[in-house]
PDB file of C-alpha atoms in Angstrom:
ATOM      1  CA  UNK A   1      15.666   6.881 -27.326  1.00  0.00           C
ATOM      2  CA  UNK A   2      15.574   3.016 -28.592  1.00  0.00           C
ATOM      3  CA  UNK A   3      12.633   1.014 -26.953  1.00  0.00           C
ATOM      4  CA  UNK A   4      14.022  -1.354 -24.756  1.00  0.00           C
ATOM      5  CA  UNK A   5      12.303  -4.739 -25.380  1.00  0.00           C
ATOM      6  CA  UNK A   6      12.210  -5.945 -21.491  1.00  0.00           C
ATOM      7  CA  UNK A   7      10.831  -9.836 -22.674  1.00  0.00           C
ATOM      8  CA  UNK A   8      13.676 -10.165 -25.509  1.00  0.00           C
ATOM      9  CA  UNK A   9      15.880  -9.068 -23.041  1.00  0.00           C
ATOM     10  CA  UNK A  10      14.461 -11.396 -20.350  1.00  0.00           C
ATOM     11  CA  UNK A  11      14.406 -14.340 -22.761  1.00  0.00           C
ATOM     12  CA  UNK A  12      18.182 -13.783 -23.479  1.00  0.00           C
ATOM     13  CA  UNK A  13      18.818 -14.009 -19.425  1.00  0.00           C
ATOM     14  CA  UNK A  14      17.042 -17.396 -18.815  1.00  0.00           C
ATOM     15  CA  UNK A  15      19.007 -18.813 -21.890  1.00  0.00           C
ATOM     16  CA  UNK A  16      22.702 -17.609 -20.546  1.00  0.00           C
ATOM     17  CA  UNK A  17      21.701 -19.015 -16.972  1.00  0.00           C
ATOM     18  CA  UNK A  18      20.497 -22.282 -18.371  1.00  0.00           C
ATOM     19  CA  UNK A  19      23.802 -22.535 -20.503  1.00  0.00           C
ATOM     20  CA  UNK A  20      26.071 -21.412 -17.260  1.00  0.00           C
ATOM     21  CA  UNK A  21      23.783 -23.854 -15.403  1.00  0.00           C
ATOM     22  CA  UNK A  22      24.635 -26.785 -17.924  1.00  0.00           C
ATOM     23  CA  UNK A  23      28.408 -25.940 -17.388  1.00  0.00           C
ATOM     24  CA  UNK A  24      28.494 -26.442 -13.802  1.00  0.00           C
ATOM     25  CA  UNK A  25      26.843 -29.473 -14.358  1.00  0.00           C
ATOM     26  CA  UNK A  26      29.375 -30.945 -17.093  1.00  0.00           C
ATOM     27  CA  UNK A  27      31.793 -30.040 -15.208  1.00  0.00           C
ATOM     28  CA  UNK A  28      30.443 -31.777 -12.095  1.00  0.00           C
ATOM     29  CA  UNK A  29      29.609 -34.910 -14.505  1.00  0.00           C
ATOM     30  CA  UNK A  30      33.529 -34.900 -15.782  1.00  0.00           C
ATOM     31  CA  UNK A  31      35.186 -34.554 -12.190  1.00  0.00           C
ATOM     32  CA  UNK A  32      32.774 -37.025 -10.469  1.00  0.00           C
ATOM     33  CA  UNK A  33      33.510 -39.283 -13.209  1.00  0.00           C
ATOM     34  CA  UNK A  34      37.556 -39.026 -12.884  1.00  0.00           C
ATOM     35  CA  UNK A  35      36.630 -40.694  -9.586  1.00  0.00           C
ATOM     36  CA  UNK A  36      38.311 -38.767  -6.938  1.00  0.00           C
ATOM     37  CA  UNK A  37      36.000 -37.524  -4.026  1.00  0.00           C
ATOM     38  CA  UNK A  38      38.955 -35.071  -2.710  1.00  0.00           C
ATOM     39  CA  UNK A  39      38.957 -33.304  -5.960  1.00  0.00           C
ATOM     40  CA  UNK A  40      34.966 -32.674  -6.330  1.00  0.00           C
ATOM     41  CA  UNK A  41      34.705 -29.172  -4.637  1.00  0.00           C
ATOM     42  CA  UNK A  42      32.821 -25.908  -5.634  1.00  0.00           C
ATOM     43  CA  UNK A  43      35.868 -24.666  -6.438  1.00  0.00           C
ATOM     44  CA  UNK A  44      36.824 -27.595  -8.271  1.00  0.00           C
ATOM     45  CA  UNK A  45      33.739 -27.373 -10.176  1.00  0.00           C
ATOM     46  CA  UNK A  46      33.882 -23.314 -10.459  1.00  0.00           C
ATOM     47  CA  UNK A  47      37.145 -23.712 -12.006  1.00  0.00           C
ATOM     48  CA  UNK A  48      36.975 -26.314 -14.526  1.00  0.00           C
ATOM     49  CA  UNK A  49      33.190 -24.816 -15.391  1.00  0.00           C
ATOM     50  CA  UNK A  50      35.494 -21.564 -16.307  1.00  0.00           C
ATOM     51  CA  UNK A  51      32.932 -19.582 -13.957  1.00  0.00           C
ATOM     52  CA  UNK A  52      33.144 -17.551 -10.628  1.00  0.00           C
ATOM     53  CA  UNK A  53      32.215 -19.265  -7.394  1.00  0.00           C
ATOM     54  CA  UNK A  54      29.545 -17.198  -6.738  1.00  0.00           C
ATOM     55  CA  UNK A  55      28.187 -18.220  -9.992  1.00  0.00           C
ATOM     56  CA  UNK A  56      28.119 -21.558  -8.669  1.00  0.00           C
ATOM     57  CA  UNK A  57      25.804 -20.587  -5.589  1.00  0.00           C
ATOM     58  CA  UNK A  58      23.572 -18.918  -7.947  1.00  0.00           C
ATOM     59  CA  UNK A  59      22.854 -22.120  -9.450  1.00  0.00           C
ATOM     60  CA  UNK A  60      23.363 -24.587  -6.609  1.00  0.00           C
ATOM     61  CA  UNK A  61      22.885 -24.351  -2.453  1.00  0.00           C
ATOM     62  CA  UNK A  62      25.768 -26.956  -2.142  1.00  0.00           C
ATOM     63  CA  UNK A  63      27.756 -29.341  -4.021  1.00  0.00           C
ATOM     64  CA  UNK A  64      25.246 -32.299  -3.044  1.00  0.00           C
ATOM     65  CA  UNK A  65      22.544 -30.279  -5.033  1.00  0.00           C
ATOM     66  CA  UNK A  66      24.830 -30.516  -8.368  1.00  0.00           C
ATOM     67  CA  UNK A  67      25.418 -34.199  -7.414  1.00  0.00           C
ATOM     68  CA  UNK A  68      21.515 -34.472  -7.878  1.00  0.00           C
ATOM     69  CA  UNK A  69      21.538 -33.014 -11.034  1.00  0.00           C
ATOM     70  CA  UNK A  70      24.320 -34.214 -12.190  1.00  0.00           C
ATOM     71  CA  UNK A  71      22.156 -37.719 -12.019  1.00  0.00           C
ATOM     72  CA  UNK A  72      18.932 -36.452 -12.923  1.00  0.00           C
ATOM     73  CA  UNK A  73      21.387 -35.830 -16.450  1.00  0.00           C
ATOM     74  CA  UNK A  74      22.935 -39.583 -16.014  1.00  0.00           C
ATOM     75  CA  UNK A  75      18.921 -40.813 -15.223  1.00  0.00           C
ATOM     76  CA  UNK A  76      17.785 -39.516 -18.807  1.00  0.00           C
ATOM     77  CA  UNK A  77      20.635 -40.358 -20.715  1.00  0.00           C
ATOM     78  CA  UNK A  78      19.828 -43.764 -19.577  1.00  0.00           C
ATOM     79  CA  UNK A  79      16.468 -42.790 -20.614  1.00  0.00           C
ATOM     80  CA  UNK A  80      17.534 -41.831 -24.382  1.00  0.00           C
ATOM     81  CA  UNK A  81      18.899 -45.521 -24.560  1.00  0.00           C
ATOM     82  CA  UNK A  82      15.903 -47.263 -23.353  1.00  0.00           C
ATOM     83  CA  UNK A  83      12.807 -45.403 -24.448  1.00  0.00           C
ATOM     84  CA  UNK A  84      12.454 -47.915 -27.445  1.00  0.00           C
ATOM     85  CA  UNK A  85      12.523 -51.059 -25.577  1.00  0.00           C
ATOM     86  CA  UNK A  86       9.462 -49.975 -23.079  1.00  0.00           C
ATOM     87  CA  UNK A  87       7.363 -48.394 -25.998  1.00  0.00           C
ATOM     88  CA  UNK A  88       8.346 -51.382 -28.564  1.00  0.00           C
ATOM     89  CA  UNK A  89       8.558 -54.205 -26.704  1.00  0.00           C
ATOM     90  CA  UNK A  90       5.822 -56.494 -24.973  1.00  0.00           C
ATOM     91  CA  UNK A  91       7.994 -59.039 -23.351  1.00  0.00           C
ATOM     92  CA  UNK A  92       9.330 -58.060 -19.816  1.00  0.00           C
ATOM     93  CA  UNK A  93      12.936 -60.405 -20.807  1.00  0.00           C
ATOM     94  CA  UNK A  94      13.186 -58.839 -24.165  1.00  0.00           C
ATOM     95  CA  UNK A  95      13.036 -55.455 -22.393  1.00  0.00           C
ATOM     96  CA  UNK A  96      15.869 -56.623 -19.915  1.00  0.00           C
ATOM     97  CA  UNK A  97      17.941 -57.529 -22.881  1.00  0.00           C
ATOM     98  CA  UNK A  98      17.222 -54.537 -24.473  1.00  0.00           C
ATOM     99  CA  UNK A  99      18.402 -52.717 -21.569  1.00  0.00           C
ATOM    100  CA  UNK A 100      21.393 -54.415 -20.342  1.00  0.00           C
ATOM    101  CA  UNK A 101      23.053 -55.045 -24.093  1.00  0.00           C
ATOM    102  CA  UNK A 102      22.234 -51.472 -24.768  1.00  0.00           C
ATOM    103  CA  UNK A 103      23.472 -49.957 -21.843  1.00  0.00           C
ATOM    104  CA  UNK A 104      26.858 -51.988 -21.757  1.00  0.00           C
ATOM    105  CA  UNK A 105      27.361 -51.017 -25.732  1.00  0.00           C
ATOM    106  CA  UNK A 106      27.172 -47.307 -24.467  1.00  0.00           C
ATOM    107  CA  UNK A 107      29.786 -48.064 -21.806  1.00  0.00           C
ATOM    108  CA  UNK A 108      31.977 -49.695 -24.339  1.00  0.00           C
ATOM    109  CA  UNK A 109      31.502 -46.324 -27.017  1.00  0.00           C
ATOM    110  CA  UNK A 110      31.350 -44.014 -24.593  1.00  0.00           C
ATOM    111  CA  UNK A 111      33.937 -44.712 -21.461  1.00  0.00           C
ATOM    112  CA  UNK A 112      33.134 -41.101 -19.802  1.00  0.00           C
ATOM    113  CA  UNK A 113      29.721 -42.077 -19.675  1.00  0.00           C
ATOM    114  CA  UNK A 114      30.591 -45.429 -17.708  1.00  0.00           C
ATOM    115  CA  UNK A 115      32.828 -44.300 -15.404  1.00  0.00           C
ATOM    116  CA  UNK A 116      30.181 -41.679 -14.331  1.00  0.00           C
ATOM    117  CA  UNK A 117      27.699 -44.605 -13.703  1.00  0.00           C
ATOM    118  CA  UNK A 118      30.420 -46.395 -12.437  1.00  0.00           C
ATOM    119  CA  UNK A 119      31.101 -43.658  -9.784  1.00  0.00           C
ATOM    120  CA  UNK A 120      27.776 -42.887  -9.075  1.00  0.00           C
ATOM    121  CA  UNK A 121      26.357 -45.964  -8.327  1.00  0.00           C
ATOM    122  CA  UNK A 122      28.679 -46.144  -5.200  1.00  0.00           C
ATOM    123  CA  UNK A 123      25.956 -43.554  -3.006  1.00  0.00           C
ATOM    124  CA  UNK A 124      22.079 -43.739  -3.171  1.00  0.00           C
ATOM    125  CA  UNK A 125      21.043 -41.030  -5.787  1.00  0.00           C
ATOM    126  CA  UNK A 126      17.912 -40.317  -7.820  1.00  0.00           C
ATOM    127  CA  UNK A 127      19.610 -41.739 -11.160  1.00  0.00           C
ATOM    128  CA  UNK A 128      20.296 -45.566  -8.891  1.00  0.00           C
ATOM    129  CA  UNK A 129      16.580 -45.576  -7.421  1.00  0.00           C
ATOM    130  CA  UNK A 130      14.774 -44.831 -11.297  1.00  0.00           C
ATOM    131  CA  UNK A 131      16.596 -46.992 -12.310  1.00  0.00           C
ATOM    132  CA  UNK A 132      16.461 -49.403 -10.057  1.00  0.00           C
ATOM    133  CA  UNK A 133      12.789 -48.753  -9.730  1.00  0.00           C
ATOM    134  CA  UNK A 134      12.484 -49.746 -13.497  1.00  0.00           C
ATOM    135  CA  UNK A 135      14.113 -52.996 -13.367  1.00  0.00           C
ATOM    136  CA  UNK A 136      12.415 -53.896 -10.438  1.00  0.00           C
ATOM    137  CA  UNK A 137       8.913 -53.608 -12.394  1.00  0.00           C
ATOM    138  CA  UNK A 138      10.292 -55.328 -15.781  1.00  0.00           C
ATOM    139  CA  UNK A 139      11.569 -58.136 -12.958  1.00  0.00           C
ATOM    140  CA  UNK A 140       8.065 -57.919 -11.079  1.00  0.00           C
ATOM    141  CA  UNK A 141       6.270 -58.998 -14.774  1.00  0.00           C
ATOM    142  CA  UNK A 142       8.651 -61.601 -15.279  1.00  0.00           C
ATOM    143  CA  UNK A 143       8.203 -62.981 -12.185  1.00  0.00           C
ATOM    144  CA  UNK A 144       4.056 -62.772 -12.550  1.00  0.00           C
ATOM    145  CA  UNK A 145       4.583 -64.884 -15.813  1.00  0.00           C
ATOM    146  CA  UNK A 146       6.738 -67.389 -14.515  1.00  0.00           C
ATOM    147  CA  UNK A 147       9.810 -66.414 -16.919  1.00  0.00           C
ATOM    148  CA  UNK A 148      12.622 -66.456 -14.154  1.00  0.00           C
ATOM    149  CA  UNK A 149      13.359 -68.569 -11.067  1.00  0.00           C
ATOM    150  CA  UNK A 150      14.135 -65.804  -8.712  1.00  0.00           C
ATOM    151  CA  UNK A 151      10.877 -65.040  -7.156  1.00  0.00           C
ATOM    152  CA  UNK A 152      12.049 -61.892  -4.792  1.00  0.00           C
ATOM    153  CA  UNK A 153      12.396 -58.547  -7.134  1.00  0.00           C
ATOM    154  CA  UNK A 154      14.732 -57.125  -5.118  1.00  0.00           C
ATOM    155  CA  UNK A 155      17.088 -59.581  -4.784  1.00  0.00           C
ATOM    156  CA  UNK A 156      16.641 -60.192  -8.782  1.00  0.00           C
ATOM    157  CA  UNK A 157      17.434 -56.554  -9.320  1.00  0.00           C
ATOM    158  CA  UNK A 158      20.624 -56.855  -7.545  1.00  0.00           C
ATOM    159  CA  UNK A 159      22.024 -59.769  -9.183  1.00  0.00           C
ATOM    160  CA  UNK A 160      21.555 -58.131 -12.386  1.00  0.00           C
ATOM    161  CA  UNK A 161      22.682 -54.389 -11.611  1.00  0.00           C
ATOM    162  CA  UNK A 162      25.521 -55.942 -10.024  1.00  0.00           C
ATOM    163  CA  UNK A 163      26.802 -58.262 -13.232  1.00  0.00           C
ATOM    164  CA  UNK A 164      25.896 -55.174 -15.194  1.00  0.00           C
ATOM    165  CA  UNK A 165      28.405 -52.839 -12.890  1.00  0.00           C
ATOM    166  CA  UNK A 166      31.128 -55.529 -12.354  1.00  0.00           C
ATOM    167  CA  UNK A 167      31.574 -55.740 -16.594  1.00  0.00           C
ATOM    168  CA  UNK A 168      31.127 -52.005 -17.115  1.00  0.00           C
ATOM    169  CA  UNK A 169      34.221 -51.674 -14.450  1.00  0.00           C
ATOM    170  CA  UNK A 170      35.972 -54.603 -16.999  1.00  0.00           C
ATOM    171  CA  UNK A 171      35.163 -52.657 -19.685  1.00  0.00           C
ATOM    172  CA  UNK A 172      37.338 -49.590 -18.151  1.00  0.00           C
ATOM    173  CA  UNK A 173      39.979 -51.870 -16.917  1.00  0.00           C
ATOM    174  CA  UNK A 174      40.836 -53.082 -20.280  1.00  0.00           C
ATOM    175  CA  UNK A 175      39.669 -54.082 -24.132  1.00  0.00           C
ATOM    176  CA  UNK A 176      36.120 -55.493 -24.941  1.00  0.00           C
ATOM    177  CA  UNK A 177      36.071 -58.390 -26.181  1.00  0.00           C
ATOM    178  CA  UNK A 178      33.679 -59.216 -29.118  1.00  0.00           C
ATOM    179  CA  UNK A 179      30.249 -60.410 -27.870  1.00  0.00           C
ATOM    180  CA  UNK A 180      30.684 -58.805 -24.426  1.00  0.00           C
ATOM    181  CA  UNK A 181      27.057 -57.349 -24.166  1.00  0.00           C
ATOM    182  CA  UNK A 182      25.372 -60.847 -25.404  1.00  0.00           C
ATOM    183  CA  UNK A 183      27.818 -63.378 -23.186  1.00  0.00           C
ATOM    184  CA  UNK A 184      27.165 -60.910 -20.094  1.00  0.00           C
ATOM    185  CA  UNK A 185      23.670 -60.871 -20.940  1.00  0.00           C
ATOM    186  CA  UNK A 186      23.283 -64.764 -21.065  1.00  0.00           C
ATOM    187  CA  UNK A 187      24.905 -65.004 -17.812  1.00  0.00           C
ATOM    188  CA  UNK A 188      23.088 -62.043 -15.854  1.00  0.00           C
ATOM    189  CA  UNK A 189      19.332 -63.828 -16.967  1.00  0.00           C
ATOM    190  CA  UNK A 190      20.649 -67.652 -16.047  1.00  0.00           C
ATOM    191  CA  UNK A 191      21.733 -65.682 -12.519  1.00  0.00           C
ATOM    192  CA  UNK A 192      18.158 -64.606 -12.322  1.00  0.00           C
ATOM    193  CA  UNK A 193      16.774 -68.026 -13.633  1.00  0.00           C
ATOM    194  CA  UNK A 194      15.651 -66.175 -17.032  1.00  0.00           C
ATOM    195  CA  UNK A 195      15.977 -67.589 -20.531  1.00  0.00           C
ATOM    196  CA  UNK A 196      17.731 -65.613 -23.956  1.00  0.00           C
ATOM    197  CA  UNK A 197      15.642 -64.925 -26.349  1.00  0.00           C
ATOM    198  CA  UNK A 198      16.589 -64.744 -29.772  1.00  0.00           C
ATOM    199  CA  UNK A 199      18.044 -61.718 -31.287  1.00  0.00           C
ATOM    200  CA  UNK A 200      14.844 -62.215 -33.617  1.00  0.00           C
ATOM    201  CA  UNK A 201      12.486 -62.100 -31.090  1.00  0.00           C
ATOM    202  CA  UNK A 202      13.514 -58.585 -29.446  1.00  0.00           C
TER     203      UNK A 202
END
């Protein structure tokens, strides 16, 4: 009789869960992101995951849960695009630059992507608050240096997520025009009292 090797066997479970799991959660990401609450159900989900609804409630207690994950996903993709500018950069407004022109040139490659962050942003989730939570801090060191005019983080934060969302929701709506990320840059920092630095200086 053939050994039976119990951790090869083992290893090959954890891998098929973790690829049904990442299913789900695409599938989550691509119906939250065609925008219709009505049509974001488990068996929604189930369905265009190509699994069984039970299958679903072995991975998630509720459709909230894949909601979280689904922007835990969204929080390090945002990640991905930003490492660079906090481990490169010095300058709190170069980092802001970095961010915002970066993020808005992924919403302009990559529409699925922005009409996720688009959709998401509309209810308080873990992906808004890091998020948030970073800008806040790059705003907070600006502020301590006397680089912007807008002396209250919070309110800074939402001048500039809210430029950021308005033009992403443009960029759906129709063609971007050349120099989108750089003219919505310039005005998002003069909304916050900040000052453009040169592409040279970033």
């Amino acid at each position: 009789m053939a050994k039976i090797n119990l951790e090869r066997r083992a290893k090959i479970g954890r891998e098929r869960r973790a690829k049904t799991r990442a299913q789900i959660i695409e599938a989550g990401a691509m119906l939250l992101a065609e925008g219709s609450p009505k049509a974001f159900t488990v068996d929604a989900v189930a369905e265009a995951a190509g699994v069984a609804k039970g299958t679903f409630y072995y991975h998630f207690q509720n459709i909230e849960e894949l909601v979280a994950a689904v922007s835990v996903q969204l929080g390090q993709s945002f990640d991905d695009v930003l490492t660079p500018a906090r481990t490169e950069l010095r300058d709190p407004i170069a980092r802001l630059s970095f961010a915002f022109t970066q993020s808005l040139e992924k919403a302009i490659s990559d529409t699925g992507w922005a009409r996720l962050v688009v959709q998401t942003s509309k209810t308080p989730n873990e992906f808004g608050r890091s998020v948030r939570d970073n800008l806040k801090a790059e705003i907070a060191e600006a502020i301590a240096q006397g680089r912007v005019t807008v002396q209250d983080p919070e309110l800074a934060a939402d001048i500039f997520v809210g430029i950021w969302l308005q033009v992403t929701r443009g960029i759906l709506e129709r063609v971007a025009p050349p120099e989108l990320s750089n003219q919505a840059l310039e005005a998002a920092l003069r909304a916050i009292g900040g000052a453009q630095l040169k592409s040279r200086s970033l």
